[in-house]
mmCIF file of C-alpha atoms in Angstrom:
data_model
loop_
_atom_site.group_PDB
_atom_site.id
_atom_site.type_symbol
_atom_site.label_atom_id
_atom_site.label_comp_id
_atom_site.label_asym_id
_atom_site.label_seq_id
_atom_site.Cartn_x
_atom_site.Cartn_y
_atom_site.Cartn_z
ATOM 1 C CA MET A 1 149.037 121.315 62.776
ATOM 2 C CA ALA A 2 150.416 118.339 64.663
ATOM 3 C CA VAL A 3 149.800 114.809 63.408
ATOM 4 C CA VAL A 4 149.972 112.139 66.091
ATOM 5 C CA TYR A 5 149.063 108.448 66.198
ATOM 6 C CA GLY A 6 146.712 106.316 68.239
ATOM 7 C CA ALA A 7 148.160 103.612 70.475
ATOM 8 C CA ASN A 8 147.262 100.776 68.122
ATOM 9 C CA ARG A 9 148.304 102.611 64.951
ATOM 10 C CA THR A 10 151.654 103.314 66.576
ATOM 11 C CA LYS A 11 152.117 99.583 67.102
ATOM 12 C CA ILE A 12 150.945 98.755 63.561
ATOM 13 C CA LEU A 13 153.610 101.037 62.167
ATOM 14 C CA ASP A 14 156.311 99.144 64.109
ATOM 15 C CA PRO A 15 154.971 95.575 64.355
ATOM 16 C CA LYS A 16 157.517 93.680 66.423
ATOM 17 C CA GLY A 17 157.729 92.223 69.920
ATOM 18 C CA ASN A 18 155.189 93.731 72.294
ATOM 19 C CA ASN A 19 153.830 95.830 69.465
ATOM 20 C CA ILE A 20 152.094 92.860 67.844
ATOM 21 C CA LEU A 21 148.414 93.543 68.475
ATOM 22 C CA ASP A 22 146.047 91.215 70.295
ATOM 23 C CA PRO A 23 143.329 89.602 68.128
ATOM 24 C CA GLY A 24 140.263 91.724 67.580
ATOM 25 C CA LEU A 25 141.842 95.126 68.184
ATOM 26 C CA VAL A 26 141.941 95.886 64.481
ATOM 27 C CA ASN A 27 139.968 94.103 61.752
ATOM 28 C CA GLY A 28 138.092 92.276 64.513
ATOM 29 C CA ARG A 29 135.048 90.179 63.679
ATOM 30 C CA ILE A 30 132.007 91.413 65.547
ATOM 31 C CA ARG A 31 129.879 88.871 67.401
ATOM 32 C CA VAL A 32 126.572 89.445 69.118
ATOM 33 C CA ILE A 33 124.856 88.287 72.285
ATOM 34 C CA THR A 34 121.118 88.703 72.734
ATOM 35 C CA ASP A 35 119.217 87.840 75.880
ATOM 36 C CA SER A 36 116.034 88.813 77.689
ATOM 37 C CA TYR A 37 114.391 88.525 81.083
ATOM 38 C CA VAL A 38 110.742 88.877 82.029
ATOM 39 C CA CYS A 39 110.486 90.541 85.427
ATOM 40 C CA ALA A 40 107.450 89.566 87.487
ATOM 41 C CA ALA A 41 107.716 92.028 90.355
ATOM 42 C CA THR A 42 111.410 91.173 90.490
ATOM 43 C CA THR A 43 112.958 92.670 93.571
ATOM 44 C CA ALA A 44 115.957 94.932 93.396
ATOM 45 C CA GLY A 45 119.084 93.007 92.546
ATOM 46 C CA TYR A 46 120.972 91.686 89.567
ATOM 47 C CA ILE A 47 120.064 90.000 86.302
ATOM 48 C CA THR A 48 122.893 88.067 84.662
ATOM 49 C CA MET A 49 122.561 87.997 80.876
ATOM 50 C CA GLY A 50 124.185 86.022 78.077
ATOM 51 C CA PRO A 51 127.124 83.634 78.032
ATOM 52 C CA THR A 52 130.387 83.919 79.863
ATOM 53 C CA LEU A 53 132.583 86.126 77.694
ATOM 54 C CA PRO A 54 136.121 85.008 76.873
ATOM 55 C CA VAL A 55 139.042 86.874 78.369
ATOM 56 C CA GLY A 56 140.230 89.350 75.763
ATOM 57 C CA ALA A 57 136.774 90.062 74.324
ATOM 58 C CA VAL A 58 136.471 93.734 73.385
ATOM 59 C CA ILE A 59 133.033 95.207 74.121
ATOM 60 C CA MET A 60 131.953 97.422 71.240
ATOM 61 C CA GLU A 61 128.308 98.250 71.991
ATOM 62 C CA VAL A 62 125.642 97.518 74.582
ATOM 63 C CA LYS A 63 121.912 98.163 74.224
ATOM 64 C CA ILE A 64 119.191 97.673 76.790
ATOM 65 C CA GLY A 65 115.494 97.843 75.978
ATOM 66 C CA GLU A 66 112.858 97.679 78.647
ATOM 67 C CA SER A 67 109.121 97.751 79.108
ATOM 68 C CA ILE A 68 109.218 98.117 82.881
ATOM 69 C CA THR A 69 105.961 99.516 84.202
ATOM 70 C CA SER A 70 107.485 101.134 87.280
ATOM 71 C CA ALA A 71 110.318 103.659 87.554
ATOM 72 C CA CYS A 72 113.274 101.424 88.363
ATOM 73 C CA THR A 73 116.884 102.543 88.618
ATOM 74 C CA LEU A 74 118.771 100.373 86.141
ATOM 75 C CA ALA A 75 122.401 100.140 85.031
ATOM 76 C CA VAL A 76 124.370 97.767 82.799
ATOM 77 C CA GLY A 77 127.864 96.537 83.555
ATOM 78 C CA THR A 78 129.707 93.607 85.072
ATOM 79 C CA SER A 79 129.742 92.159 88.562
ATOM 80 C CA ALA A 80 132.918 94.146 89.292
ATOM 81 C CA SER A 81 131.488 97.395 87.940
ATOM 82 C CA THR A 82 127.728 97.434 87.529
ATOM 83 C CA THR A 83 127.717 100.765 85.677
ATOM 84 C CA LYS A 84 130.614 99.955 83.337
ATOM 85 C CA PHE A 85 128.585 100.158 80.119
ATOM 86 C CA ILE A 86 125.455 102.169 80.907
ATOM 87 C CA GLY A 87 125.233 104.330 84.014
ATOM 88 C CA THR A 88 122.173 104.457 86.219
ATOM 89 C CA PHE A 89 119.005 105.575 84.483
ATOM 90 C CA ILE A 90 115.333 105.505 85.318
ATOM 91 C CA SER A 91 113.335 103.037 83.283
ATOM 92 C CA SER A 92 110.618 104.534 81.138
ATOM 93 C CA LEU A 93 108.151 102.206 79.513
ATOM 94 C CA ASN A 94 109.217 101.022 76.057
ATOM 95 C CA ALA A 95 112.623 102.716 75.810
ATOM 96 C CA VAL A 96 116.061 101.736 74.510
ATOM 97 C CA ALA A 97 119.371 102.971 75.953
ATOM 98 C CA VAL A 98 122.645 102.683 74.056
ATOM 99 C CA GLY A 99 126.102 102.333 75.554
ATOM 100 C CA PRO A 100 128.884 102.472 76.402
ATOM 101 C CA ASP A 101 128.143 105.927 77.742
ATOM 102 C CA THR A 102 131.541 106.516 79.321
ATOM 103 C CA VAL A 103 135.089 106.192 78.048
ATOM 104 C CA ALA A 104 135.793 103.480 80.632
ATOM 105 C CA GLY A 105 133.277 101.183 78.992
ATOM 106 C CA CYS A 106 134.274 102.017 75.432
ATOM 107 C CA ASN A 107 136.327 99.215 73.847
ATOM 108 C CA TYR A 108 136.474 97.556 77.272
ATOM 109 C CA VAL A 109 138.605 94.404 77.320
ATOM 110 C CA VAL A 110 137.353 91.501 79.467
ATOM 111 C CA THR A 111 140.051 90.498 81.941
ATOM 112 C CA GLY A 112 138.769 87.643 84.093
ATOM 113 C CA SER A 113 135.997 86.170 86.204
ATOM 114 C CA SER A 114 134.655 89.407 87.671
ATOM 115 C CA ASP A 115 133.899 91.123 84.360
ATOM 116 C CA ASN A 116 133.031 88.305 81.962
ATOM 117 C CA CYS A 117 129.235 88.424 82.305
ATOM 118 C CA ILE A 118 126.829 91.213 81.465
ATOM 119 C CA VAL A 119 124.911 92.264 84.569
ATOM 120 C CA ILE A 120 121.850 94.502 84.836
ATOM 121 C CA ARG A 121 121.467 96.152 88.228
ATOM 122 C CA ASN A 122 118.171 97.334 89.680
ATOM 123 C CA SER A 123 119.278 99.472 92.592
ATOM 124 C CA GLY A 124 116.457 101.834 93.445
ATOM 125 C CA GLY A 125 114.479 99.553 95.711
ATOM 126 C CA VAL A 126 111.548 99.449 93.283
ATOM 127 C CA ASN A 127 110.355 96.056 92.100
ATOM 128 C CA ALA A 128 110.476 95.599 88.330
ATOM 129 C CA THR A 129 107.622 94.239 86.235
ATOM 130 C CA GLY A 130 108.026 93.861 82.484
ATOM 131 C CA THR A 131 110.520 92.694 79.885
ATOM 132 C CA ILE A 132 114.189 93.618 79.654
ATOM 133 C CA LYS A 133 116.226 92.853 76.519
ATOM 134 C CA VAL A 134 119.972 93.161 76.052
ATOM 135 C CA MET A 135 122.178 93.181 72.960
ATOM 136 C CA VAL A 136 125.974 93.176 73.189
ATOM 137 C CA LYS A 137 128.447 93.486 70.315
ATOM 138 C CA TYR A 138 131.985 92.311 70.971
ATOM 139 C CA ALA A 139 135.112 91.211 69.140
ATOM 140 C CA VAL A 140 137.447 88.373 70.044
ATOM 141 C CA ASP A 141 139.306 87.647 66.824
ATOM 142 C CA MET B 1 119.222 91.092 97.079
ATOM 143 C CA ALA B 2 117.925 88.910 94.296
ATOM 144 C CA VAL B 3 120.173 87.581 91.558
ATOM 145 C CA VAL B 4 118.304 86.207 88.542
ATOM 146 C CA ILE B 5 119.351 84.986 85.110
ATOM 147 C CA GLY B 6 118.295 85.877 81.562
ATOM 148 C CA VAL B 7 116.279 83.488 79.384
ATOM 149 C CA ASN B 8 119.150 82.531 77.096
ATOM 150 C CA ARG B 9 121.741 82.290 79.865
ATOM 151 C CA THR B 10 119.376 79.968 81.739
ATOM 152 C CA LYS B 11 119.290 77.680 78.695
ATOM 153 C CA ALA B 12 123.037 77.903 78.175
ATOM 154 C CA LEU B 13 123.620 76.740 81.742
ATOM 155 C CA ASP B 14 121.490 73.620 81.126
ATOM 156 C CA PRO B 15 122.055 72.853 77.443
ATOM 157 C CA TYR B 16 119.908 69.896 76.396
ATOM 158 C CA GLY B 17 116.680 69.349 74.431
ATOM 159 C CA ASN B 18 114.669 72.531 73.984
ATOM 160 C CA ASN B 19 117.355 74.458 75.817
ATOM 161 C CA LEU B 20 119.728 74.272 72.847
ATOM 162 C CA LEU B 21 119.934 77.844 71.605
ATOM 163 C CA ASP B 22 119.059 78.815 68.048
ATOM 164 C CA PRO B 23 122.039 79.879 65.905
ATOM 165 C CA GLY B 24 123.132 83.434 66.423
ATOM 166 C CA LEU B 25 121.759 84.010 69.901
ATOM 167 C CA PHE B 26 125.200 83.669 71.446
ATOM 168 C CA SER B 27 128.330 84.703 69.561
ATOM 169 C CA GLY B 28 126.286 85.410 66.450
ATOM 170 C CA ARG B 29 128.111 86.781 63.418
ATOM 171 C CA VAL B 30 127.016 90.254 62.475
ATOM 172 C CA ARG B 31 125.976 90.894 58.887
ATOM 173 C CA SER B 32 125.072 94.247 57.495
ATOM 174 C CA ILE B 33 122.764 95.671 54.880
ATOM 175 C CA THR B 34 123.330 99.075 53.408
ATOM 176 C CA ASP B 35 121.042 100.648 50.888
ATOM 177 C CA THR B 36 120.354 104.133 49.578
ATOM 178 C CA TYR B 37 117.450 105.850 47.890
ATOM 179 C CA GLU B 38 117.668 109.163 46.087
ATOM 180 C CA SER B 39 114.303 110.761 46.566
ATOM 181 C CA LEU B 40 113.169 113.433 44.136
ATOM 182 C CA ILE B 41 109.694 114.059 45.502
ATOM 183 C CA LEU B 42 108.266 111.221 47.541
ATOM 184 C CA ILE B 43 104.776 111.989 48.787
ATOM 185 C CA SER B 44 103.386 111.068 52.190
ATOM 186 C CA GLY B 45 102.301 107.455 52.377
ATOM 187 C CA SER B 46 105.076 106.189 50.129
ATOM 188 C CA VAL B 47 107.148 103.131 51.008
ATOM 189 C CA ILE B 48 110.784 102.456 50.116
ATOM 190 C CA ASP B 49 111.862 98.813 50.164
ATOM 191 C CA MET B 50 115.497 98.542 51.188
ATOM 192 C CA GLY B 51 118.034 95.745 50.911
ATOM 193 C CA PRO B 52 117.570 92.026 50.372
ATOM 194 C CA THR B 53 114.852 89.755 51.672
ATOM 195 C CA LEU B 54 115.903 88.673 55.151
ATOM 196 C CA PRO B 55 115.850 84.979 56.034
ATOM 197 C CA VAL B 56 113.365 83.706 58.595
ATOM 198 C CA GLY B 57 115.145 83.606 61.935
ATOM 199 C CA ALA B 58 117.344 86.625 61.250
ATOM 200 C CA ILE B 59 117.692 88.801 64.338
ATOM 201 C CA VAL B 60 117.781 92.546 63.678
ATOM 202 C CA VAL B 61 120.150 94.046 66.238
ATOM 203 C CA GLY B 62 120.119 97.680 65.156
ATOM 204 C CA GLY B 63 121.074 100.216 62.574
ATOM 205 C CA ARG B 64 121.096 103.820 61.459
ATOM 206 C CA LEU B 65 118.910 105.955 59.243
ATOM 207 C CA ALA B 66 120.824 108.819 57.641
ATOM 208 C CA THR B 67 119.107 111.508 55.630
ATOM 209 C CA ASP B 68 119.656 114.820 53.970
ATOM 210 C CA ALA B 69 117.357 117.642 54.941
ATOM 211 C CA LEU B 70 114.325 116.124 53.237
ATOM 212 C CA GLY B 71 111.882 118.990 53.501
ATOM 213 C CA VAL B 72 110.074 121.048 56.083
ATOM 214 C CA LEU B 73 107.554 118.357 56.942
ATOM 215 C CA GLY B 74 109.512 115.280 55.922
ATOM 216 C CA MET B 75 109.063 112.411 58.352
ATOM 217 C CA LEU B 76 110.248 108.831 57.976
ATOM 218 C CA SER B 77 109.749 105.605 59.885
ATOM 219 C CA VAL B 78 111.583 102.278 59.594
ATOM 220 C CA GLY B 79 109.906 98.913 59.909
ATOM 221 C CA THR B 80 108.306 96.121 57.947
ATOM 222 C CA SER B 81 105.094 95.797 55.966
ATOM 223 C CA ALA B 82 103.403 94.296 59.013
ATOM 224 C CA ALA B 83 104.663 97.031 61.345
ATOM 225 C CA PRO B 84 105.947 100.166 59.568
ATOM 226 C CA THR B 85 107.303 101.631 62.827
ATOM 227 C CA LYS B 86 108.798 98.412 64.210
ATOM 228 C CA PHE B 87 112.342 99.763 64.340
ATOM 229 C CA LEU B 88 111.944 103.527 64.268
ATOM 230 C CA ALA B 89 108.863 105.623 64.914
ATOM 231 C CA ALA B 90 108.047 108.501 62.574
ATOM 232 C CA THR B 91 111.037 110.814 62.796
ATOM 233 C CA GLN B 92 111.360 114.394 61.636
ATOM 234 C CA CYS B 93 113.893 114.657 58.783
ATOM 235 C CA SER B 94 113.782 118.379 58.076
ATOM 236 C CA THR B 95 117.495 118.652 58.861
ATOM 237 C CA ALA B 96 120.320 116.327 57.833
ATOM 238 C CA ALA B 97 120.755 113.763 60.585
ATOM 239 C CA VAL B 98 121.689 110.229 61.559
ATOM 240 C CA THR B 99 119.209 108.393 63.787
ATOM 241 C CA VAL B 100 120.003 105.173 65.615
ATOM 242 C CA PHE B 101 117.405 102.422 65.892
ATOM 243 C CA PRO B 102 115.603 100.523 67.364
ATOM 244 C CA ASP B 103 113.941 103.098 69.555
ATOM 245 C CA THR B 104 111.525 100.743 71.318
ATOM 246 C CA ILE B 105 111.815 97.359 72.972
ATOM 247 C CA GLY B 106 109.467 95.896 70.329
ATOM 248 C CA GLY B 107 112.119 96.324 67.652
ATOM 249 C CA MET B 108 115.028 95.212 69.781
ATOM 250 C CA ASN B 109 116.520 91.817 68.907
ATOM 251 C CA TYR B 110 113.551 91.348 66.579
ATOM 252 C CA VAL B 111 113.339 87.903 64.981
ATOM 253 C CA VAL B 112 112.084 87.738 61.375
ATOM 254 C CA THR B 113 109.158 85.327 61.190
ATOM 255 C CA GLY B 114 107.869 85.203 57.618
ATOM 256 C CA THR B 115 106.788 87.110 54.559
ATOM 257 C CA THR B 116 105.317 90.200 56.209
ATOM 258 C CA ASP B 117 108.430 91.219 58.112
ATOM 259 C CA ASN B 118 111.353 90.103 55.968
ATOM 260 C CA ILE B 119 111.926 93.295 53.979
ATOM 261 C CA LEU B 120 113.074 96.542 55.574
ATOM 262 C CA LYS B 121 110.729 99.338 54.659
ATOM 263 C CA ILE B 122 111.031 103.081 55.078
ATOM 264 C CA SER B 123 107.703 104.883 55.125
ATOM 265 C CA THR B 124 107.039 108.539 54.527
ATOM 266 C CA THR B 125 104.480 109.578 57.084
ATOM 267 C CA LEU B 126 104.068 113.310 56.569
ATOM 268 C CA GLY B 127 104.913 115.844 53.900
ATOM 269 C CA SER B 128 107.018 115.110 50.842
ATOM 270 C CA CYS B 129 110.676 114.087 50.965
ATOM 271 C CA SER B 130 113.480 115.168 48.634
ATOM 272 C CA GLY B 131 117.091 114.094 49.145
ATOM 273 C CA THR B 132 119.289 111.117 49.939
ATOM 274 C CA ILE B 133 118.074 108.455 52.333
ATOM 275 C CA THR B 134 120.552 105.839 53.554
ATOM 276 C CA LEU B 135 119.782 102.833 55.716
ATOM 277 C CA GLU B 136 122.344 100.677 57.518
ATOM 278 C CA THR B 137 121.051 97.608 59.321
ATOM 279 C CA MET B 138 122.883 94.969 61.338
ATOM 280 C CA TYR B 139 121.487 91.464 61.729
ATOM 281 C CA ILE B 140 122.583 87.975 62.662
ATOM 282 C CA VAL B 141 121.591 84.599 61.325
ATOM 283 C CA ASP B 142 124.332 82.271 62.541
#
């Protein structure tokens, strides 16, 4: 049976030059953002949540909870990729969705001004009424 | 297309007076509680207190309930004394499983307010439970 190494473990085993890991990739301290928005027949569009994330932040987990009374098409991501962390799903009253749900959003590293805010997209053309909550875990150091 | 802003981000963009955010809302440090209970025969209606007393203001951001196969009818919920299903509604535990919570928006980012919601409680809601019950909970206070 073959034994191979992950990208970061490979660097840890030979820690010099470019192999020195960025902060937070191993033994990172987890920080949390929480935010909420009360939709009052909010039209389709975007809700920007939480602070501006620092470049280099590694996104570990994203949760969205909603009590939307109509069937809205929601997704969670960034302005550059609005489905980066949780792909489109139909809101169902009093539910929680957990992400990242794709490998692209798993351990995603923030790179600049187009991906440093958490964005919720309502794309189905249905107005949203109710509360949306977001929780994001990330590591920077 | 409308672009709107969350409650806390709105305050962060205009940070004075009442807009100053409570500790932990942005860049909060995650703390964890783990606790285990070895159940011999725990009848329906029993309550297991888990972990320390949480401080007022602590924000519960999620966790996991892990159990053995507890019995044919074994069902557990996770919450507080004020709301026994705050974080996890009654869940069938007849097979070994790990269940992530919260499962409703009411338990998401829940802020501890006083003496009726500052201890994590697992309730047995149906049947009797035998086996290992483990609770992991993440929260932030600063």
